JSON list of C-alpha atoms in Angstrom, two decimals:
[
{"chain": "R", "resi": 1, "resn": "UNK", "atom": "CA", "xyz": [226.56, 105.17, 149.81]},
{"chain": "R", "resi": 2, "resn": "UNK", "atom": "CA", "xyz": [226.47, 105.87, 153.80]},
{"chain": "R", "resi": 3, "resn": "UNK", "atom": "CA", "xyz": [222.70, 106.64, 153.74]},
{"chain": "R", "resi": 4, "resn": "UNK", "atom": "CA", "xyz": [221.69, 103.15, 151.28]},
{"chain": "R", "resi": 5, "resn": "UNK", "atom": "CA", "xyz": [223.42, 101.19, 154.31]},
{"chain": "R", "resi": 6, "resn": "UNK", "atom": "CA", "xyz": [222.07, 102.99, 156.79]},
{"chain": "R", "resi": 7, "resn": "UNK", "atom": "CA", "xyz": [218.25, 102.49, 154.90]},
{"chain": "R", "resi": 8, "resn": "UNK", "atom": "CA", "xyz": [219.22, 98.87, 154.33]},
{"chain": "R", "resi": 9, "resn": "UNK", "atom": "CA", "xyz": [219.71, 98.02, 157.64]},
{"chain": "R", "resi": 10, "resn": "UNK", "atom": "CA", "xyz": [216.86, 99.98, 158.84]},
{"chain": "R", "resi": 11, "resn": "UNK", "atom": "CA", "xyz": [214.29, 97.92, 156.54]},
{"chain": "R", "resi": 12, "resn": "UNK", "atom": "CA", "xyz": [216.13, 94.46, 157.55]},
{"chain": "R", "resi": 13, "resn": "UNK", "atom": "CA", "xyz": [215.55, 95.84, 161.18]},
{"chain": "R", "resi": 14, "resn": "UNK", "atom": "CA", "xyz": [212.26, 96.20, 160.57]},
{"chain": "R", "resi": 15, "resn": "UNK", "atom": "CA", "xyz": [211.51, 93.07, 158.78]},
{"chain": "R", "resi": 16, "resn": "UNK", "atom": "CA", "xyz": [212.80, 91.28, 161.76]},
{"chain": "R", "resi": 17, "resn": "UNK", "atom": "CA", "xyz": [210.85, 92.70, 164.01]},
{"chain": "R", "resi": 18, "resn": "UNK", "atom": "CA", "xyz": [207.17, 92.33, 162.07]},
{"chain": "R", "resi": 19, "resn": "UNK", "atom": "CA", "xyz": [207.84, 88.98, 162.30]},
{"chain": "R", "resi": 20, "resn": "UNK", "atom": "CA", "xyz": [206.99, 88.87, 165.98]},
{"chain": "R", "resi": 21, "resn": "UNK", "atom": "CA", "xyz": [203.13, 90.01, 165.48]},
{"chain": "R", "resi": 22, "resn": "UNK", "atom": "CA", "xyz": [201.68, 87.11, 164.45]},
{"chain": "R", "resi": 23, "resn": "UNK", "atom": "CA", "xyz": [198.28, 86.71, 162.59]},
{"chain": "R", "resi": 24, "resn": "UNK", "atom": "CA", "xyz": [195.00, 84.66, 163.81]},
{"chain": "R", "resi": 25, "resn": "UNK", "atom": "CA", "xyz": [195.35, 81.36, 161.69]},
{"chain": "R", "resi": 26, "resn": "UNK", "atom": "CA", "xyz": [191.79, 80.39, 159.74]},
{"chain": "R", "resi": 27, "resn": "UNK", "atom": "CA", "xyz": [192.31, 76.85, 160.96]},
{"chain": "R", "resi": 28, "resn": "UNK", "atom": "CA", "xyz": [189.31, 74.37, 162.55]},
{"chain": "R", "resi": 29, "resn": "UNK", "atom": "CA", "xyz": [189.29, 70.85, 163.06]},
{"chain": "R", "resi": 30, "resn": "UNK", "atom": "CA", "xyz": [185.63, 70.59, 163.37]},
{"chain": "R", "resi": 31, "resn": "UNK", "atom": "CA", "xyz": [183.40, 70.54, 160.05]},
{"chain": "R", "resi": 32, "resn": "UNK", "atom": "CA", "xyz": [179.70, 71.98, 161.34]},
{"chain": "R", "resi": 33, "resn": "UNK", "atom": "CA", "xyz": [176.90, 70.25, 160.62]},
{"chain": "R", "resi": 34, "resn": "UNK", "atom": "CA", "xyz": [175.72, 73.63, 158.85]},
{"chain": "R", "resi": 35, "resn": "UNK", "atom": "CA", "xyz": [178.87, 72.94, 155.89]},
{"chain": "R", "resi": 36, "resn": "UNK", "atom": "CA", "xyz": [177.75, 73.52, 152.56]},
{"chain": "R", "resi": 37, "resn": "UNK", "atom": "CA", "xyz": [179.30, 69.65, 151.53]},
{"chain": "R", "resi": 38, "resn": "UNK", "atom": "CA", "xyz": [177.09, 68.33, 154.31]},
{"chain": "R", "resi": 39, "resn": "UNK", "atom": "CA", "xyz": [173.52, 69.71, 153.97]},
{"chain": "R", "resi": 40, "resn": "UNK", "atom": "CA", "xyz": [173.33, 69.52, 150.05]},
{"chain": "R", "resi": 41, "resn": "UNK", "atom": "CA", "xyz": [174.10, 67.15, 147.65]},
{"chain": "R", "resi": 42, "resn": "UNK", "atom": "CA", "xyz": [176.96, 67.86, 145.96]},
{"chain": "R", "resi": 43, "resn": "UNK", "atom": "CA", "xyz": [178.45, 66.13, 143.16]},
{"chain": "R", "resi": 44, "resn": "UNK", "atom": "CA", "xyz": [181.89, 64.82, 143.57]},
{"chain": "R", "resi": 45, "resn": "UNK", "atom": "CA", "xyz": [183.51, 67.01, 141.05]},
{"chain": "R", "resi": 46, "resn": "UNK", "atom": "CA", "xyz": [182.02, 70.06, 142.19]},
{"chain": "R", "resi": 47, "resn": "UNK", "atom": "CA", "xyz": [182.97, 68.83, 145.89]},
{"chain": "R", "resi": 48, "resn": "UNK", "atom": "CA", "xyz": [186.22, 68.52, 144.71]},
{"chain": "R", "resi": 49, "resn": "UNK", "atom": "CA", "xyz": [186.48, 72.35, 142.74]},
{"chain": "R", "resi": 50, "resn": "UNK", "atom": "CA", "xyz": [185.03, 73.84, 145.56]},
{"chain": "R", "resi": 51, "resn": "UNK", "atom": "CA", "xyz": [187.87, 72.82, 148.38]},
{"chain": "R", "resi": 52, "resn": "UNK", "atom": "CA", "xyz": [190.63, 73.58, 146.03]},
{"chain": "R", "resi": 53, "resn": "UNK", "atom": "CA", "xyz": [189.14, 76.78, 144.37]},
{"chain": "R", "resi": 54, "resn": "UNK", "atom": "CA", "xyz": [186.89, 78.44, 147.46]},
{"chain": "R", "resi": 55, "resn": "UNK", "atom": "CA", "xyz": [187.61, 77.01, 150.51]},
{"chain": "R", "resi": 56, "resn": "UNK", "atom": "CA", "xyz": [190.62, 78.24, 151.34]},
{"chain": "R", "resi": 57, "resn": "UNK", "atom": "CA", "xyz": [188.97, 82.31, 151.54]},
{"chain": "R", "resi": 58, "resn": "UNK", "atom": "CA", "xyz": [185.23, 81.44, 152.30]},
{"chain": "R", "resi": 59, "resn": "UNK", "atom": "CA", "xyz": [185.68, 78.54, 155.35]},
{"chain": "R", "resi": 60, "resn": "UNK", "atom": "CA", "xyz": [186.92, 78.06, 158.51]},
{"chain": "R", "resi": 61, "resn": "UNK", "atom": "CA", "xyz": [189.88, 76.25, 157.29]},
{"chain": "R", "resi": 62, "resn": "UNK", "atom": "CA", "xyz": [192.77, 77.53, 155.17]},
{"chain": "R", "resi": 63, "resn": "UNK", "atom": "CA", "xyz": [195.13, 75.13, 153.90]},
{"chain": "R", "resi": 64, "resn": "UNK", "atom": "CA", "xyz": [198.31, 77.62, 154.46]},
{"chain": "R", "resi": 65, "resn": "UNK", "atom": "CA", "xyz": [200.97, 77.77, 151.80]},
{"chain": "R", "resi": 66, "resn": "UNK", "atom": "CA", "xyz": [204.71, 78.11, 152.91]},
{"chain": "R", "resi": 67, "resn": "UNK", "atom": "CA", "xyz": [204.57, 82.07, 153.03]},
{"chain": "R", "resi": 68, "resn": "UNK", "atom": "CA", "xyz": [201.96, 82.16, 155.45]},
{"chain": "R", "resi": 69, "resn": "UNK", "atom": "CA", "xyz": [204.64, 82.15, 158.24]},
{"chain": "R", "resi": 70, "resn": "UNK", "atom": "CA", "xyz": [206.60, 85.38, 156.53]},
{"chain": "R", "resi": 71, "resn": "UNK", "atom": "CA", "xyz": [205.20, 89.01, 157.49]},
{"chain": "R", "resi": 72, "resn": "UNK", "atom": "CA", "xyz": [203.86, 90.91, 155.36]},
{"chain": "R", "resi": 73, "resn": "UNK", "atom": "CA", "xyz": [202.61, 88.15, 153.20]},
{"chain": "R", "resi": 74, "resn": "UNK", "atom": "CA", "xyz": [200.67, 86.65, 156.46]},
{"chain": "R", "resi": 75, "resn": "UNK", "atom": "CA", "xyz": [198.90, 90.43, 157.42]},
{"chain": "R", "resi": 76, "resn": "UNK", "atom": "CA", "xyz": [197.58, 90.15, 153.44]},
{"chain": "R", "resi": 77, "resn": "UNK", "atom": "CA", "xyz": [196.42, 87.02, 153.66]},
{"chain": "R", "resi": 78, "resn": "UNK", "atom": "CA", "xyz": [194.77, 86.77, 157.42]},
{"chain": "R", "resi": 79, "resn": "UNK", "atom": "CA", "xyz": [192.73, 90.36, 155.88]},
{"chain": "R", "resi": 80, "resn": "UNK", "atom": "CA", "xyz": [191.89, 88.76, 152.43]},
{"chain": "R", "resi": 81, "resn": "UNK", "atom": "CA", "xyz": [190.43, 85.50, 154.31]},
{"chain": "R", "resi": 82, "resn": "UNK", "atom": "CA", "xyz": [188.55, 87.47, 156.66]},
{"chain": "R", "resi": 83, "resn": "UNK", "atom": "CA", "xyz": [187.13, 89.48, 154.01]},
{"chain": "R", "resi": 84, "resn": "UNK", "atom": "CA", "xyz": [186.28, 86.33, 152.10]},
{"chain": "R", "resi": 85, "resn": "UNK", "atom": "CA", "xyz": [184.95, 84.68, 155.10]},
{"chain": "R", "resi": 86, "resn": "UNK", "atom": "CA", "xyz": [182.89, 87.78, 155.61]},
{"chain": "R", "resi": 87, "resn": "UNK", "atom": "CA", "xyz": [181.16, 87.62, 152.07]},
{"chain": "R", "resi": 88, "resn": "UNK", "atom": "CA", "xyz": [180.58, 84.36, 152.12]},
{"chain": "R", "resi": 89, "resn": "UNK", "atom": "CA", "xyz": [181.54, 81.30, 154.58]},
{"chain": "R", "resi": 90, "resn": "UNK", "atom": "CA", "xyz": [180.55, 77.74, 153.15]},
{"chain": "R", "resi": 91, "resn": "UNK", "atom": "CA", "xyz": [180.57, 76.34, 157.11]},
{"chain": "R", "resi": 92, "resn": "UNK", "atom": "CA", "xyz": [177.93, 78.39, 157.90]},
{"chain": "R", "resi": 93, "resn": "UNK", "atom": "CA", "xyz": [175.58, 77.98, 154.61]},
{"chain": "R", "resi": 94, "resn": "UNK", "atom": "CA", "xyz": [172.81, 76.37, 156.44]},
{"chain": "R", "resi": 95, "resn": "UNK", "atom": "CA", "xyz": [172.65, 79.23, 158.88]},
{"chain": "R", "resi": 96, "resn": "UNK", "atom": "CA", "xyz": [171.49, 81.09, 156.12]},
{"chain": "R", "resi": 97, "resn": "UNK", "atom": "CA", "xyz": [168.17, 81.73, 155.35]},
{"chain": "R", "resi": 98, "resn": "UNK", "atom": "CA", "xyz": [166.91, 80.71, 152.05]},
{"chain": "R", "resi": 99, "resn": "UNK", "atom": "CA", "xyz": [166.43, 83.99, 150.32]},
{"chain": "R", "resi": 100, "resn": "UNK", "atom": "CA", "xyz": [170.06, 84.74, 151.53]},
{"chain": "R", "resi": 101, "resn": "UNK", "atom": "CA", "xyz": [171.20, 81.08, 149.80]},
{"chain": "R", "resi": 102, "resn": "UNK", "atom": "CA", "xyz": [169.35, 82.23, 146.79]},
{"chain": "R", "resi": 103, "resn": "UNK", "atom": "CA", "xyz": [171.24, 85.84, 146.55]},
{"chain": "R", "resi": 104, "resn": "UNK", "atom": "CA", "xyz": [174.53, 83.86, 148.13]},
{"chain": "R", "resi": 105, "resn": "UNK", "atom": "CA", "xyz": [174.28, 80.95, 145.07]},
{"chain": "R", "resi": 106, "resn": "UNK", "atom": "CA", "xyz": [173.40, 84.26, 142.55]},
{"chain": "R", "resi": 107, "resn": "UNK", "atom": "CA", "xyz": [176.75, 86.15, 143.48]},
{"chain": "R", "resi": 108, "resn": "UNK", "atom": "CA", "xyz": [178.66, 82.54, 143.19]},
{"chain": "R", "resi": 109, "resn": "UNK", "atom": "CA", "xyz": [177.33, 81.95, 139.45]},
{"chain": "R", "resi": 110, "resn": "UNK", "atom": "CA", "xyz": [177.93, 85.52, 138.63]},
{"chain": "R", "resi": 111, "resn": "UNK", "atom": "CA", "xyz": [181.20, 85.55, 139.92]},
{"chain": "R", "resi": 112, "resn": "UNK", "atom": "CA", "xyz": [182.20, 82.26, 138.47]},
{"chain": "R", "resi": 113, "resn": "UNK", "atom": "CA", "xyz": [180.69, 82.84, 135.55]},
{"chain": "R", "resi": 114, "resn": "UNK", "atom": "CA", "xyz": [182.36, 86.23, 135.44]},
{"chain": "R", "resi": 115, "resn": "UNK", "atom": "CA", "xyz": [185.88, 84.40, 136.27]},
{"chain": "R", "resi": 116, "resn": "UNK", "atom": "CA", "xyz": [186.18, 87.30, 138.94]},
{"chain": "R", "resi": 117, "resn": "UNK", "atom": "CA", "xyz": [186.34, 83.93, 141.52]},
{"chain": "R", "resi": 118, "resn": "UNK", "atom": "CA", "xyz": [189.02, 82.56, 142.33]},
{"chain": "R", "resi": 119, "resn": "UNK", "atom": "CA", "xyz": [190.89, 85.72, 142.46]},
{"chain": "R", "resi": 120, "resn": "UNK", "atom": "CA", "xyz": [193.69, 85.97, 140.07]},
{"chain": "R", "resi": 121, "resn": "UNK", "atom": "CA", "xyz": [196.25, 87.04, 143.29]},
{"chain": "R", "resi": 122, "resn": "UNK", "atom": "CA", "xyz": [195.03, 83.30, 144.47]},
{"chain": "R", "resi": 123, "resn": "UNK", "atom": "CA", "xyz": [195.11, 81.62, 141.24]},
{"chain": "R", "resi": 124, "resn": "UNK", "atom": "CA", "xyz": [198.74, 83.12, 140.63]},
{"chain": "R", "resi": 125, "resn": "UNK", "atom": "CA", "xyz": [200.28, 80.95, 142.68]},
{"chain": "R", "resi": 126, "resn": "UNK", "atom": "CA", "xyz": [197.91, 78.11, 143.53]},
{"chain": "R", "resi": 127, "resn": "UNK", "atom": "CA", "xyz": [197.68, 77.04, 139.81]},
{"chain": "R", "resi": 128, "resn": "UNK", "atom": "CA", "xyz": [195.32, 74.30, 140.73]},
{"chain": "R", "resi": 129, "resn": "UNK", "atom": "CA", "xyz": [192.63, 76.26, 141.91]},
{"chain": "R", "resi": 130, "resn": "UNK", "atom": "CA", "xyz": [192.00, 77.63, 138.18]},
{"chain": "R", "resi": 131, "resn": "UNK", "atom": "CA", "xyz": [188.49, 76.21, 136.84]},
{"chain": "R", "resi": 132, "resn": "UNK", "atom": "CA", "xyz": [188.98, 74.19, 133.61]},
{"chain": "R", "resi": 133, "resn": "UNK", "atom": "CA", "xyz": [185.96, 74.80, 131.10]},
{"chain": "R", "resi": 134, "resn": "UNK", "atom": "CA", "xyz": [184.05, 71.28, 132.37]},
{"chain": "R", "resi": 135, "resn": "UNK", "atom": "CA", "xyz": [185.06, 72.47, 136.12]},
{"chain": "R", "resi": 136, "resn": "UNK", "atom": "CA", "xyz": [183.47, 75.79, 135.66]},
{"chain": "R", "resi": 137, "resn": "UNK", "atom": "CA", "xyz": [180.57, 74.61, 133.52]},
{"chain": "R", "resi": 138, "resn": "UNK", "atom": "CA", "xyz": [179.78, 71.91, 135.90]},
{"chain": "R", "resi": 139, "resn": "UNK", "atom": "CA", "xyz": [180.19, 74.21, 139.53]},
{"chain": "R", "resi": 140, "resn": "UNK", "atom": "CA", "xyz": [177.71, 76.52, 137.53]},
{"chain": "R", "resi": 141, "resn": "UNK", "atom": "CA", "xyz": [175.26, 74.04, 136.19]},
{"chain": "R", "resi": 142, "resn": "UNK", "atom": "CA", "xyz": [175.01, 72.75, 139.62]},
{"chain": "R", "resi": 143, "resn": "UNK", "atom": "CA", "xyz": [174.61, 75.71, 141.56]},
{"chain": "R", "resi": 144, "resn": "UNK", "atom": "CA", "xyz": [171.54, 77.21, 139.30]},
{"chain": "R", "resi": 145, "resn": "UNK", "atom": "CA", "xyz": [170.17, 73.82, 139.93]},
{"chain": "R", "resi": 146, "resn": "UNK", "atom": "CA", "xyz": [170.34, 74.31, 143.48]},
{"chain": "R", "resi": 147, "resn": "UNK", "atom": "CA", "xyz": [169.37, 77.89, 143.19]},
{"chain": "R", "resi": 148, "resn": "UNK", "atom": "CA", "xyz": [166.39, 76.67, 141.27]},
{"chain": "R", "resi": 149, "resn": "UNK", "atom": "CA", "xyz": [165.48, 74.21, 143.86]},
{"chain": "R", "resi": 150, "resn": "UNK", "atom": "CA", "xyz": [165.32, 76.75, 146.60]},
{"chain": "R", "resi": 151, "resn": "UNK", "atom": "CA", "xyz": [163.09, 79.42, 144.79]}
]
């Protein structure tokens, strides 16, 4: 019984003191000019799918749920972003050349298509961000178009 106390104490001990390394927050106030939203077209509806289903991981501004603040949850989080940022980063589409927009817009539809995007650890608890069957079929139908228009 001596030694579960002496454990417990020793993780709330260290739980404590994890707090104190914070994480770099994804958060801008600026939207560049090169923003996927601003250099294409883009239907309202799909406007709308894409902030709430991919712009949380793949731009330069998270919208942080409640548990961001909590370590470990933040560490998991600031690495999945960065990793998502690193694939693909909507702010920065018109950076890209074309042929990379044409592989970029291929992954998307695959992905989507797929339902491999949004991540099921993201969908879990941001319900919201789950593509309904005229969501999906309307991000999709869009993106080939624009796909289409670049090749």
């Amino acid at each position: 019984m001596k030694v579960v106390k002496i454990i417990a104490w020793i993780a709330l001990i260290a739980f404590v003191v994890i707090q104190f390394f914070p994480v770099d927050y994804n958060q801008s106030e600026i939207v560049p000019q090169t923003d996927f939203m601003l250099v294409n077209k883009v239907p309202a509806t799909v406007e709308q799918s894409l902030r709430v289903s991919c712009y949380d991981c793949h731009s330069n501004n998270t919208n942080y749920p409640w548990y961001s603040k909590i370590q470990p949850s933040a560490w998991y989080l600031e690495h999945h972003i960065k990793e998502g940022k690193a694939e693909l980063n909507f702010n920065e589409w018109d950076d890209l050349s074309d042929r990379r927009k044409t592989s970029k817009l291929r992954s998307i539809i695959s992905q989507i298509e797929d339902g491999e995007m949004p991540l099921d650890s993201y969908t879990l608890i941001h319900r919201d961000a789950i593509f309904s069957e005229t969501n999906k079929t309307a991000v999709i139908d869009y993106m080939k178009k624009l796909k289409d228009s670049l090749e």
